[in-house]
CSV table of C-alpha atoms in Angstrom, one decimal:
chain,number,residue,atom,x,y,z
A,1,UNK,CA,20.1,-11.4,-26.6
A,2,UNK,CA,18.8,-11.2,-22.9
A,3,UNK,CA,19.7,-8.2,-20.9
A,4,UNK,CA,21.6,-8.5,-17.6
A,5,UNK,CA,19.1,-8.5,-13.8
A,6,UNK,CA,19.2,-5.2,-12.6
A,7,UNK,CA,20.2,-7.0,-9.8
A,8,UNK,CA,23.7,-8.0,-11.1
A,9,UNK,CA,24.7,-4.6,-12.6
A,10,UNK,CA,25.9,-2.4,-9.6
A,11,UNK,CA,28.8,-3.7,-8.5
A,12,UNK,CA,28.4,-4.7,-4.5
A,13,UNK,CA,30.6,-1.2,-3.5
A,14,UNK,CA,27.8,0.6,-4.9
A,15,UNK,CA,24.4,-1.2,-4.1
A,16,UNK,CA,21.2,-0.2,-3.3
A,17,UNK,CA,18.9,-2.1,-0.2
A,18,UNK,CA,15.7,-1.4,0.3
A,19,UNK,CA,15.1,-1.1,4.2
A,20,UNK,CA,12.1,-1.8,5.6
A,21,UNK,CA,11.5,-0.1,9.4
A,22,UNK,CA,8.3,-2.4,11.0
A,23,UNK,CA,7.2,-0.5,13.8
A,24,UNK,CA,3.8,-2.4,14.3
A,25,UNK,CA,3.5,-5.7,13.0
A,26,UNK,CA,-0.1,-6.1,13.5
A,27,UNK,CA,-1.1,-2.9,11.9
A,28,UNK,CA,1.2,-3.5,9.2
A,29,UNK,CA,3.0,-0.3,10.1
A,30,UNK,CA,6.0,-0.5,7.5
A,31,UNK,CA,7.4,2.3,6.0
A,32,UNK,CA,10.5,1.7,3.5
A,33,UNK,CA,13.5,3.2,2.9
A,34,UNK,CA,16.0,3.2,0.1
A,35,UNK,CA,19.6,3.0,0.9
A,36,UNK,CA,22.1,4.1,-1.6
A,37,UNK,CA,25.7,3.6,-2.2
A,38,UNK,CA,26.0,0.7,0.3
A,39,UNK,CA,29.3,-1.2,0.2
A,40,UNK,CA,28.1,-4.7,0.8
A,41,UNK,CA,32.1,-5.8,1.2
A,42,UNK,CA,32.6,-3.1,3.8
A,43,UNK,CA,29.8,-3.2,6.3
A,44,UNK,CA,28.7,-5.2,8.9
A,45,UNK,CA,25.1,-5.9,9.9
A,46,UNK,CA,25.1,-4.0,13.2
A,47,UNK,CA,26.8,-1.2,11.1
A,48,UNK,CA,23.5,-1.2,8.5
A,49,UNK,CA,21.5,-1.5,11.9
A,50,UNK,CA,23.3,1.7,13.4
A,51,UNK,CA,22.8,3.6,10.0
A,52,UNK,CA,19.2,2.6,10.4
A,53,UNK,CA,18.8,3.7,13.7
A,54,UNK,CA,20.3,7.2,12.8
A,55,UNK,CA,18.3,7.6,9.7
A,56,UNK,CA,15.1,6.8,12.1
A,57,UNK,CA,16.2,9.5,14.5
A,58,UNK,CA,17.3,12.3,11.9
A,59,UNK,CA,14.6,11.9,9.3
A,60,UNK,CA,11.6,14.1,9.7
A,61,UNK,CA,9.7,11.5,7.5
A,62,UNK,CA,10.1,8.7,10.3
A,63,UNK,CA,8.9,10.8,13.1
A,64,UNK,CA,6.1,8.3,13.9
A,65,UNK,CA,9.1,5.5,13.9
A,66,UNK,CA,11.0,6.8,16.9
A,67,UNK,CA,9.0,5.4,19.6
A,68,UNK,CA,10.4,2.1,18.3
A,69,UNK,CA,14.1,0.2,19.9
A,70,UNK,CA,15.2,-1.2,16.4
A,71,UNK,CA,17.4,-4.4,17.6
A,72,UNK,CA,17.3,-6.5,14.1
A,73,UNK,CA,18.0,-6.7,10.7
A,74,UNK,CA,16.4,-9.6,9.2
A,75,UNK,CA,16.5,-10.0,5.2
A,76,UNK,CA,12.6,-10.2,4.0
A,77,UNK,CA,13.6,-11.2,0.5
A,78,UNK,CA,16.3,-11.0,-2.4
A,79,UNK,CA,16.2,-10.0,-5.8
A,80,UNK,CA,14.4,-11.3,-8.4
A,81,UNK,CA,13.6,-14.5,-5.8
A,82,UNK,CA,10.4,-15.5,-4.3
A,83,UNK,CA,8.9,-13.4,-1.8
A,84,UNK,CA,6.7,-14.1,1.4
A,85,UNK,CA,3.4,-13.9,1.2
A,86,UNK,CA,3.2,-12.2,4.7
A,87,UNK,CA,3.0,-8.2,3.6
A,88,UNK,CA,4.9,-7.7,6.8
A,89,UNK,CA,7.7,-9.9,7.5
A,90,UNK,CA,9.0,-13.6,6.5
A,91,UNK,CA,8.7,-16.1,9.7
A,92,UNK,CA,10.5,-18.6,7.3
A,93,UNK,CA,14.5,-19.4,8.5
A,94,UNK,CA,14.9,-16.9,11.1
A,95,UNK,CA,18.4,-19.0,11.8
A,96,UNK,CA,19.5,-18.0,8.1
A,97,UNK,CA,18.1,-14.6,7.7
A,98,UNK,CA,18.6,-12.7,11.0
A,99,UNK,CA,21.7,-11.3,10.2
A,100,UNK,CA,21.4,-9.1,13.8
A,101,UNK,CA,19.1,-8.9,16.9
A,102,UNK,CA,20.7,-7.4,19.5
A,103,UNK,CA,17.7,-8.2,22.0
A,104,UNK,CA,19.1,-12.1,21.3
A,105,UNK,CA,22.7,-11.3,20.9
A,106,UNK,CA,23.1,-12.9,17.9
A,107,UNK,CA,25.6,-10.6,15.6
A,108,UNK,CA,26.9,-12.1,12.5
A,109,UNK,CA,30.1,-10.0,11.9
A,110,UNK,CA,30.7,-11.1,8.6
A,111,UNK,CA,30.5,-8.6,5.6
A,112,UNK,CA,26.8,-8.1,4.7
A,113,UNK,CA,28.3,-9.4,1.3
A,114,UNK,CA,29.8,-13.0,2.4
A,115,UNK,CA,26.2,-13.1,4.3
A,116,UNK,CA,24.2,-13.2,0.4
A,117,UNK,CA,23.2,-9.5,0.7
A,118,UNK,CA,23.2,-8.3,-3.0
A,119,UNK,CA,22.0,-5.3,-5.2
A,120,UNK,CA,18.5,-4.8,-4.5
A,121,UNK,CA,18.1,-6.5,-1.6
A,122,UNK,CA,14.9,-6.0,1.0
A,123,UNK,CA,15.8,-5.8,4.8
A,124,UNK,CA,13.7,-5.4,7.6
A,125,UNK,CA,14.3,-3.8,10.4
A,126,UNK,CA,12.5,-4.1,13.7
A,127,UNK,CA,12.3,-5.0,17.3
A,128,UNK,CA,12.7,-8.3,17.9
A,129,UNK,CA,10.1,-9.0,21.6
A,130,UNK,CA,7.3,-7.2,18.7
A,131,UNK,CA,8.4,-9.5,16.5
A,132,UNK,CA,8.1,-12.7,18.7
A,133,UNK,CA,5.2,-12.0,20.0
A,134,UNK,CA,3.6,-11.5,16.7
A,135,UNK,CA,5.2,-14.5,15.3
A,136,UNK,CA,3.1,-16.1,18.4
A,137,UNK,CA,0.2,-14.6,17.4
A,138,UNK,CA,0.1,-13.4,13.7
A,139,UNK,CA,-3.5,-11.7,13.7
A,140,UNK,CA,-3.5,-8.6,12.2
A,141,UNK,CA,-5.4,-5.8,13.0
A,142,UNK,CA,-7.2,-2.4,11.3
């Protein structure tokens, strides 16, 4: 008998996203984040984003993150799929996955749910002109 994915347990009121904040790309300066108790059917992407933003700015953990305007949620990967083999971000279908990036307006405003957010889903959230430019440019430096 094979056990359910983890993945498909939670119902989508009560998932959990990981979230992670980029504020350097070429450093690799990622730190993550685990959301709780998101309800994929009920919130937007710029919501997420504005949650984000406020746990950036209230945490004392993500001091070193504040210098940082977080204008996108892109999703890195879903659960139990294939991943990227960038450590920092995916540059693959920035069309599909860029569910926000206010320094482009683009805004989806569907539910994060009808957008293929699940349970256990990776996010990452950055600024978009960083990412650009490192997209340009992807050498990574110590």
């Amino acid at each position: 008998m094979e056990e359910p994915l983890t993945s498909n347990v939670r119902p989508a009121t009560d998932a959990v996203l990981t979230i992670r904040i980029i504020k350097s790309f070429p450093y690799r300066n990622v730190k993550n984040h685990i959301l709780r108790s998101v309800d994929l059917k009920a919130t937007t992407p710029s919501q997420l984003l504005d949650q984000v933003v406020d746990i950036v700015n209230t945490t004392g953990a993500m001091r070193p993150y504040r210098n940082v305007v977080y204008d996108t949620v892109k999703v890195y990967t879903h659960a139990h799929k294939t991943k990227s083999m960038n450590l920092v971000i995916n540059f693959d279908e920035d069309e599909r996955d860029v569910l926000v990036c206010k320094g482009k307006n683009v805004e989806k405003t569907e539910l994060l749910w009808d957008l293929g957010v699940e349970n256990e889903t990776e996010l990452s959230v950055f600024n978009w002109e960083a990412y650009e430019e490192f997209k340009r440019n992807p050498e990574e430096k110590w």
